[in-house]
Coordinates of C-alpha atoms in Angstrom, one line a residue:
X15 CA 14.0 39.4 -28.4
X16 CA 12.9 35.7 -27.9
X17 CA 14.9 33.0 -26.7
X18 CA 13.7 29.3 -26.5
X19 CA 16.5 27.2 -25.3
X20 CA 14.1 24.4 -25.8
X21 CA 14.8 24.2 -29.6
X22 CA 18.6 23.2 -28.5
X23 CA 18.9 21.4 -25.3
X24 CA 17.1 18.9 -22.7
X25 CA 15.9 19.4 -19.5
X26 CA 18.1 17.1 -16.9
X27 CA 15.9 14.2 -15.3
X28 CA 16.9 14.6 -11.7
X29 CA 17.6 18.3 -12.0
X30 CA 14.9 20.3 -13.9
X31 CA 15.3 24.4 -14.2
X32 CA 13.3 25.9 -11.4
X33 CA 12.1 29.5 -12.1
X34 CA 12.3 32.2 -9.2
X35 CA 10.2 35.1 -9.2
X36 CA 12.4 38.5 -10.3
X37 CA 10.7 41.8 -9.8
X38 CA 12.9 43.3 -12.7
X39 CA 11.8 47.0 -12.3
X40 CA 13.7 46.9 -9.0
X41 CA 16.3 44.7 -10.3
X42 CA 16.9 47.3 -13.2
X43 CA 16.7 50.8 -10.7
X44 CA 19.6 48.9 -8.5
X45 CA 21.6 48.4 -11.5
X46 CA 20.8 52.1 -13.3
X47 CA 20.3 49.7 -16.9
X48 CA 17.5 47.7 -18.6
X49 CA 18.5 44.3 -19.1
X50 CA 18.3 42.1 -22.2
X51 CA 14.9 40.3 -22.8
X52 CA 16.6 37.4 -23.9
X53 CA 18.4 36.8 -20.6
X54 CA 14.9 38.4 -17.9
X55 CA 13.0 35.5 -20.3
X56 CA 15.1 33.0 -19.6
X57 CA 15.6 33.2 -15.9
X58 CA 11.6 33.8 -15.5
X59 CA 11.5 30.0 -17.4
X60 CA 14.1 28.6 -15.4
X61 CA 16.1 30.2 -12.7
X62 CA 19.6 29.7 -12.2
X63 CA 21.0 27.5 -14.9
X64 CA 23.5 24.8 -15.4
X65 CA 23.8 25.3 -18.9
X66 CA 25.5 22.6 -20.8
X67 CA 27.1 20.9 -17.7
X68 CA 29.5 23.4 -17.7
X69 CA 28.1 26.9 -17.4
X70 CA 26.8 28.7 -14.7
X71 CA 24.3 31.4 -15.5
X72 CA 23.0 33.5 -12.9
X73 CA 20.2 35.7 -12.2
X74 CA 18.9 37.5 -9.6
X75 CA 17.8 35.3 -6.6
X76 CA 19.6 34.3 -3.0
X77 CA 20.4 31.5 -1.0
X78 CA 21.8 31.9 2.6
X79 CA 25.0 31.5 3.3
X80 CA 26.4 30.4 -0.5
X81 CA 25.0 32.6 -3.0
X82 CA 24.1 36.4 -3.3
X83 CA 23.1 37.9 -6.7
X84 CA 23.9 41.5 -5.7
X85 CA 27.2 40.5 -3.9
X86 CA 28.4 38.2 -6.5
X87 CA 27.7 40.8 -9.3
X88 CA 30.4 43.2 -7.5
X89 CA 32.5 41.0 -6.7
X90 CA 32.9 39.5 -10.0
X91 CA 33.5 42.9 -11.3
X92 CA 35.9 43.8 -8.9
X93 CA 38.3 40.4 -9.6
X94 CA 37.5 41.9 -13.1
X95 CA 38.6 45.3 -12.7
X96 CA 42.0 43.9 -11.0
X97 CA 42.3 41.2 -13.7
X98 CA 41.7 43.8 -17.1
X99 CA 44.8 46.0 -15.1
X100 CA 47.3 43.3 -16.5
X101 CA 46.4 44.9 -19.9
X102 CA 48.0 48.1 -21.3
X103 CA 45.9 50.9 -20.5
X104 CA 43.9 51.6 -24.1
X105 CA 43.0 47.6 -24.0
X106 CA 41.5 47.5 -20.9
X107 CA 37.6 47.2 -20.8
X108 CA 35.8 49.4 -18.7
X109 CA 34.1 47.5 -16.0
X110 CA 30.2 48.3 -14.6
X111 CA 29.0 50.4 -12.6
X112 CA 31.1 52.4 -15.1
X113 CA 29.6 53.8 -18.6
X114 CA 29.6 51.3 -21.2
X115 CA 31.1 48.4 -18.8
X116 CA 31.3 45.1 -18.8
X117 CA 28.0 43.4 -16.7
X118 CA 28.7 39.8 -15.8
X119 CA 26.3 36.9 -16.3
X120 CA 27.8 33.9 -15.9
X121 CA 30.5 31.6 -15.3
X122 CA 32.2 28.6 -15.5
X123 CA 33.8 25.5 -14.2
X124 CA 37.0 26.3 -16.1
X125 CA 36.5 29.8 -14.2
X126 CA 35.6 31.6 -17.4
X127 CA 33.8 34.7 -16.5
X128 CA 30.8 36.2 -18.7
X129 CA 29.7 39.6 -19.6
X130 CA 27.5 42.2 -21.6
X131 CA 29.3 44.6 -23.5
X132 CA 26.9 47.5 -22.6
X133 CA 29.0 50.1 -24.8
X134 CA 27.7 47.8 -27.6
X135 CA 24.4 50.0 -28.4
X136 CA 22.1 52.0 -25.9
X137 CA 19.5 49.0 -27.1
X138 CA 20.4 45.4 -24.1
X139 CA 18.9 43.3 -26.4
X140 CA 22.1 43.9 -29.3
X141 CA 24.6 43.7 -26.5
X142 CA 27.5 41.3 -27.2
X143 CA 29.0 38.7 -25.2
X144 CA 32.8 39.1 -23.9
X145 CA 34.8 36.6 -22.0
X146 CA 37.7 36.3 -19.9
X147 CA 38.8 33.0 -20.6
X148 CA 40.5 31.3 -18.1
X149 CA 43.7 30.5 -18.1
X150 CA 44.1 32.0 -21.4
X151 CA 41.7 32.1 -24.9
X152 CA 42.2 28.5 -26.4
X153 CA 45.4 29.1 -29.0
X154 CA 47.0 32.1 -27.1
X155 CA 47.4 32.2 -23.8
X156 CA 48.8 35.4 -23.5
X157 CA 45.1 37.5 -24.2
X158 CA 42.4 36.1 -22.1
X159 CA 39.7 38.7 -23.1
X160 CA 37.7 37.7 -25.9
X161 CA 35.0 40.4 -27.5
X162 CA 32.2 38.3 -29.6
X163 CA 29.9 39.3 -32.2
X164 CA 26.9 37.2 -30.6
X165 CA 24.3 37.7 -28.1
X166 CA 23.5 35.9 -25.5
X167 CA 21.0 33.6 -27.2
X168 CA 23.3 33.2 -30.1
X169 CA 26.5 32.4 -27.8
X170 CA 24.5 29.9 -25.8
X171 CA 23.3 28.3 -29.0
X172 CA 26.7 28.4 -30.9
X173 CA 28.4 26.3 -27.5
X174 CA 26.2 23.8 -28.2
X175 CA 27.0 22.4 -31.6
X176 CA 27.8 18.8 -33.5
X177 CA 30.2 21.2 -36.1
X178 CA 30.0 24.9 -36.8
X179 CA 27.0 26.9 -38.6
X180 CA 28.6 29.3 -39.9
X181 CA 31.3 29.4 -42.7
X182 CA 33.5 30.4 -39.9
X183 CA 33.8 29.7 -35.8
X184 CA 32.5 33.1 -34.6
X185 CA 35.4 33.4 -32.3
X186 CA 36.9 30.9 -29.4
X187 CA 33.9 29.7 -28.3
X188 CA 33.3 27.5 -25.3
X189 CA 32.4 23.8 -26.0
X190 CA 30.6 21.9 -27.2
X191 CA 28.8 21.4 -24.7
X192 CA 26.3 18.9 -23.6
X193 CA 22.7 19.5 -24.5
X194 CA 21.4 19.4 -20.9
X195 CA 20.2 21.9 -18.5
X196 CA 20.0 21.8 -15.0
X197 CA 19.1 23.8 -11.5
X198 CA 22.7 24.8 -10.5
X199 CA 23.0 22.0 -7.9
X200 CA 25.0 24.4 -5.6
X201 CA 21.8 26.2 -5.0
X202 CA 19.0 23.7 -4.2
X203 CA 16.7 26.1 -2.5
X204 CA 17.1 29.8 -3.6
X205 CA 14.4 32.4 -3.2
X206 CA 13.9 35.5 -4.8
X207 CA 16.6 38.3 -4.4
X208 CA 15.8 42.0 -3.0
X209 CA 18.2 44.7 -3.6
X210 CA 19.5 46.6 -1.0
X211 CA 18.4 49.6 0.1
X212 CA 21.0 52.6 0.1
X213 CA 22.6 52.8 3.8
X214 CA 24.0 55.9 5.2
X215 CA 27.7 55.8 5.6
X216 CA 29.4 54.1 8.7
X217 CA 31.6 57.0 9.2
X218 CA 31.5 60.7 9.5
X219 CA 33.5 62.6 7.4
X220 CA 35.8 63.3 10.6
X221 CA 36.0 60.1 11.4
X222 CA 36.8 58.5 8.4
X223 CA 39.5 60.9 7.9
X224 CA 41.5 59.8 11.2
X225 CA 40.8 56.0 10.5
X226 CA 42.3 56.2 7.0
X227 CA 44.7 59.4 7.8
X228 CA 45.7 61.2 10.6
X229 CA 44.9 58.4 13.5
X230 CA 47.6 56.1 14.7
X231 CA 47.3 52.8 16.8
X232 CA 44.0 51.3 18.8
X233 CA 42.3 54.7 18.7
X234 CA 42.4 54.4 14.6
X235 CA 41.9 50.8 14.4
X236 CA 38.8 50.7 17.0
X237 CA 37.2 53.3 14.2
X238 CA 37.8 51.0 10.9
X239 CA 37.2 48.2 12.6
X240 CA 34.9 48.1 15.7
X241 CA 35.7 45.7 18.3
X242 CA 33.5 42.8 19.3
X243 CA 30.8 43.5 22.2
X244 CA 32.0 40.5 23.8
X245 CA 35.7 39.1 22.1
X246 CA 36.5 35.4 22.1
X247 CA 39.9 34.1 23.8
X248 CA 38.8 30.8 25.1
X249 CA 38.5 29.5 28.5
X250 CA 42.1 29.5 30.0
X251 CA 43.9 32.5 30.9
X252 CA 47.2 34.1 29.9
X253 CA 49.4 33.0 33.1
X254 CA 48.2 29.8 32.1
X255 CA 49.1 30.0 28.5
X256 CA 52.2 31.6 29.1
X257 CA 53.3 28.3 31.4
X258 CA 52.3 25.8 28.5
X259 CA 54.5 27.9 26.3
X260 CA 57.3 28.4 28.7
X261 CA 57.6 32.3 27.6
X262 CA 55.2 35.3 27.6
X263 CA 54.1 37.0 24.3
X264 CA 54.3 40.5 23.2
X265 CA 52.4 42.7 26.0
X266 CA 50.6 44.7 22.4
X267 CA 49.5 41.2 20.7
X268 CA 48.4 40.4 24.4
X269 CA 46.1 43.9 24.7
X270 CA 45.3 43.5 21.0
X271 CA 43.5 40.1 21.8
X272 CA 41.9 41.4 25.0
X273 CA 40.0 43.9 22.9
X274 CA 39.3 41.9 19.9
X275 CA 39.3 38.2 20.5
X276 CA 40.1 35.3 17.8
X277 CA 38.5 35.8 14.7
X278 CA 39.4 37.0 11.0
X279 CA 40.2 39.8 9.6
X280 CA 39.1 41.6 6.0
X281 CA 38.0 37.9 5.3
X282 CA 41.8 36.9 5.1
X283 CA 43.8 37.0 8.2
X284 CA 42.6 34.2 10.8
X285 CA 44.0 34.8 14.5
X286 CA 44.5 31.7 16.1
X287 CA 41.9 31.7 19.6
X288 CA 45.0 32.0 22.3
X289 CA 43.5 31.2 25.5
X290 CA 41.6 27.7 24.5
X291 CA 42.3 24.7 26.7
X292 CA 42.0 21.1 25.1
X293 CA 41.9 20.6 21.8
X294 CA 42.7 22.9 19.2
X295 CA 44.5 25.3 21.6
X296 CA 46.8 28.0 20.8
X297 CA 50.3 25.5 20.8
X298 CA 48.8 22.7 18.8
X299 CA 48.5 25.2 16.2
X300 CA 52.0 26.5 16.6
X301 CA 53.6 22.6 16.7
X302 CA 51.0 21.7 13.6
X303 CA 52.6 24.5 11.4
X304 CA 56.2 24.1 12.9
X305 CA 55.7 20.4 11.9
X306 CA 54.8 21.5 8.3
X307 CA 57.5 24.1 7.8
X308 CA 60.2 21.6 9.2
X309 CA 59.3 19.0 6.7
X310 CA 59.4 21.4 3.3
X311 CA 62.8 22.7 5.0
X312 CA 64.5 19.3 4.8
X313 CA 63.1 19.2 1.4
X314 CA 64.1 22.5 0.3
X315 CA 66.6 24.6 3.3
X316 CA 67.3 27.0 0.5
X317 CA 63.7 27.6 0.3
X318 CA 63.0 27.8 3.6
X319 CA 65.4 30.2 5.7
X320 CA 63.8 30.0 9.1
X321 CA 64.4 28.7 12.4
X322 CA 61.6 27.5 14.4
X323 CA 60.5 28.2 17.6
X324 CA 61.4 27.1 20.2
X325 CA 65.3 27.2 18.7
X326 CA 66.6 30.7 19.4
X327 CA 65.3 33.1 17.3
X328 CA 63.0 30.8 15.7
X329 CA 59.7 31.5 14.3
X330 CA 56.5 31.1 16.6
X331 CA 52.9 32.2 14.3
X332 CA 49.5 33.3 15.3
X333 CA 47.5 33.8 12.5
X334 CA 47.5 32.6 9.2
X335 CA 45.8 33.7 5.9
X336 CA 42.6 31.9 4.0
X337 CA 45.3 31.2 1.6
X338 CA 47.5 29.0 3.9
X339 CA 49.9 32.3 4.8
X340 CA 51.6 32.6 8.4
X341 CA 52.0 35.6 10.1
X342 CA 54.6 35.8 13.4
X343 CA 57.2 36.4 15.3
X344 CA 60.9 35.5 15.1
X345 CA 61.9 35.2 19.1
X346 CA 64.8 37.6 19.1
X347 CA 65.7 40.3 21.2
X348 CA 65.9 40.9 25.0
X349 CA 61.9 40.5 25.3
X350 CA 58.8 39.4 23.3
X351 CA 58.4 42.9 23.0
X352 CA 61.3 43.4 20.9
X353 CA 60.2 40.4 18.5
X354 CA 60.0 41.5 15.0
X355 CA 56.9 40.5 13.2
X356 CA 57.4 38.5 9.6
X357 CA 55.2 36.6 7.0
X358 CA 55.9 32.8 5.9
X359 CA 54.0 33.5 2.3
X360 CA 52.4 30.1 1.1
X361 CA 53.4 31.4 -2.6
X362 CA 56.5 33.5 -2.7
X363 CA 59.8 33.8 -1.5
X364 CA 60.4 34.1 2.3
X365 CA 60.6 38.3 2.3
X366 CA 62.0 39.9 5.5
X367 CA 60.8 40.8 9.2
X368 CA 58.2 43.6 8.8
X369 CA 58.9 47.3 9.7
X370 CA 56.5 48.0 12.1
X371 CA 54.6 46.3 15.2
X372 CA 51.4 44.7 14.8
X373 CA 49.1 47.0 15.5
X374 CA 50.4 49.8 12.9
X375 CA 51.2 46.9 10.5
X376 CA 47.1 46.0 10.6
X377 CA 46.5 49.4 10.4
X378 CA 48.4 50.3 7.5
X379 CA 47.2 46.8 5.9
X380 CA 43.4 47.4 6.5
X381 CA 43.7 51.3 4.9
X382 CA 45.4 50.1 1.9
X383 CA 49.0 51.4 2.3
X384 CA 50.8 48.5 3.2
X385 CA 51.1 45.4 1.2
X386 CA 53.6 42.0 1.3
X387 CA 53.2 38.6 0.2
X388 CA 51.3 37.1 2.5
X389 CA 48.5 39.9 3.2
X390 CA 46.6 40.5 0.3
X391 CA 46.5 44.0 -0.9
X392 CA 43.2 46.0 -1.5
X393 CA 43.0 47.0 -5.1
X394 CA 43.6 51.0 -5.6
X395 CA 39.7 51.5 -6.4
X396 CA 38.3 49.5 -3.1
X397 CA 37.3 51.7 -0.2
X398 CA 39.4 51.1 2.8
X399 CA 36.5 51.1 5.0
X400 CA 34.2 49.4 3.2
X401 CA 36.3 46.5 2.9
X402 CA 37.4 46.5 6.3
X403 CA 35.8 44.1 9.1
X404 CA 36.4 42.0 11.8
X405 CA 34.6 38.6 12.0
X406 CA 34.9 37.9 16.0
X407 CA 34.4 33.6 16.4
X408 CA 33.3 31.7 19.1
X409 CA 34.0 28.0 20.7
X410 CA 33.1 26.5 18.0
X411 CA 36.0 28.0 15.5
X412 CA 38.7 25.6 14.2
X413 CA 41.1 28.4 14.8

């Protein structure tokens, strides 16, 4: 099937379409499907697309550090597997690698997602487009999942349009949208994407059985998440720390750090670098978020239940979230080591103190089985280890 997106829109002066090269046999055996002509002849004419100052349409290339085809294909589907569970059961579409799913192509700047319907005929080229319209389908809110009887050529054409060709609007649609297409300007420089090769798995069957299962504290953790050769706690020392603070810390968050360092974990939990003189150190982040939390408390107490450290009992954090979440202590007890651990959740209610220390309460957070506002939850068909990882920093780290 032919598509020439010439006949309908302009190439943008400062921005033209720059093709990559796509070896599509390979592309296809990585993805166990043939792909629609329409969509392998447009990226061969112009790469990765700005379509209509407003859509994003990707195709298989990479550029380091922002943009992976492979990686941004599964991780598309997985926000779309979590996002199709709001459904009830029969509505929900299945999502590839599963038969029939859904295969993303693009998205937007309104954070519309694309697909292929594959289930819509063992032929690419007749597969329909569906979208999961963001917030909501314009009109109804409440069902963002929108199936249409058009394929790819003949949704791109239809969201580009004065008034409507057909006696009817063939669904929702998009748009209009301006004529103009561009190189996607967040990827300047891409080159042409090779997918990976299988790798064996990380763990053995035995192993990955007592770092999902049976194994409790360090020993567990040190097998789902290996420890840096050479862990980051900055240039100071603990005595030293412990003076500036005027207290010591919990002895486990103290051998905790020893083995792993500052860094961030599953790409969400950020622990602050403890031992860093100067700037940036370990109790300008404690006044910077004590400074913060005081503030919304005198805006909202009922909000905000809290003490702060230093005031007895008050809360003292070391980590926070990508999402602006703090994970700490509340200083009560006879010792540090009797301090409960509790999350400040950017975007829920202040819950209570967790149940368990923090060693078991990464553990159980990195395997799946523990979950509270704050820590973002794996979804029930990720793979604990898998997901699990441990990005050590160094000196130059913000946090």
């Amino acid at each position: 099937m032919s598509l020439d997106i010439a006949a309908f829109t302009t190439s943008h002066p400062e921005r033209p379409p720059v093709p990559v090269p796509v070896d599509w046999a390979a592309v296809e055996r990585w993805l166990g499907l043939r792909l629609p002509e329409d969509y392998k002849q447009l990226a061969d004419a112009h790469g990765p697309l700005d379509f209509g100052e407003y859509v994003w349409i990707h195709v298989p290339c990479v550029q380091e550090g922002s943009f992976d085809y492979g990686r941004w294909l599964k991780d598309t589907h997985r926000e779309a597997r979590i996002a199709a569970r709001r459904l009830t059961e029969d509505q929900r579409p299945a999502i590839h690698p599963d038969p029939g799913g859904l295969l993303a192509w693009g998205c937007t700047r309104g954070s519309d997602v694309l697909f292929w319907d594959t289930s819509t005929s063992d032929n690419p080229d007749e597969w329909t487009v569906v979208v999961n319209h963001s917030p909501g389908i314009p009109g109804n809110g409440l069902q963002p999942w929108h199936h249409y009887d058009l394929t790819l050529g003949d949704y791109l054409r239809h969201t580009i349009r004065a008034e409507w060709e057909l006696p009817s609007p063939p669904g929702p649609l998009i748009g209009p949208l301006s004529s103009t297409v561009a190189r996607s300007a967040f990827l300047p420089t891409v080159k042409a994407w090779t997918p990976p090769e299988p790798t064996p798995p990380r763990l053995t069957d035995s192993e990955r059985h007592i770092a999902l299962q049976t194994g409790t504290g360090l020993d567990a953790l040190r097998l789902l998440c290996p420890p840096p050769e050479d862990p980051y706690l900055g240039d100071g020392t603990w005595a030293g720390l412990f003076d500036e603070l005027g207290t010591t810390l919990p002895s486990e968050y103290v051998t905790f750090m020893d083995l792993y360092g500052a860094g961030c974990w599953n790409n969400w939990l950020r622990f602050h670098t403890p031992l860093r003189t100067g700037e940036r150190r370990f109790l300008q982040h404690i006044e910077s978020t004590a400074a913060g939390y005081r503030q919304l408390k005198g805006n909202r107490p009922q909000w905000y239940p809290l003490g702060i450290w230093p005031e007895p009992g008050g809360f003292l954090p070391f980590a926070n979230s990508i999402d602006g979440d703090q994970l700490g202590w509340l200083t009560e007890g006879d010792s540090p080591d009797d301090w409960p651990l509790i999350v400040w959740p950017r975007h829920a209610d202040q819950g209570p103190p967790l149940p368990d220390p923090l060693i078991e309460t990464l553990l159980a957070w990195s395997r799946g089985k523990f979950s509270t506002p704050g820590l973002a939850p794996l979804d029930e068909d990720d793979d604990p280890v898998e997901f699990a990882g441990f990005e050590s920093w160094d000196d130059r780290a913000y946090w």
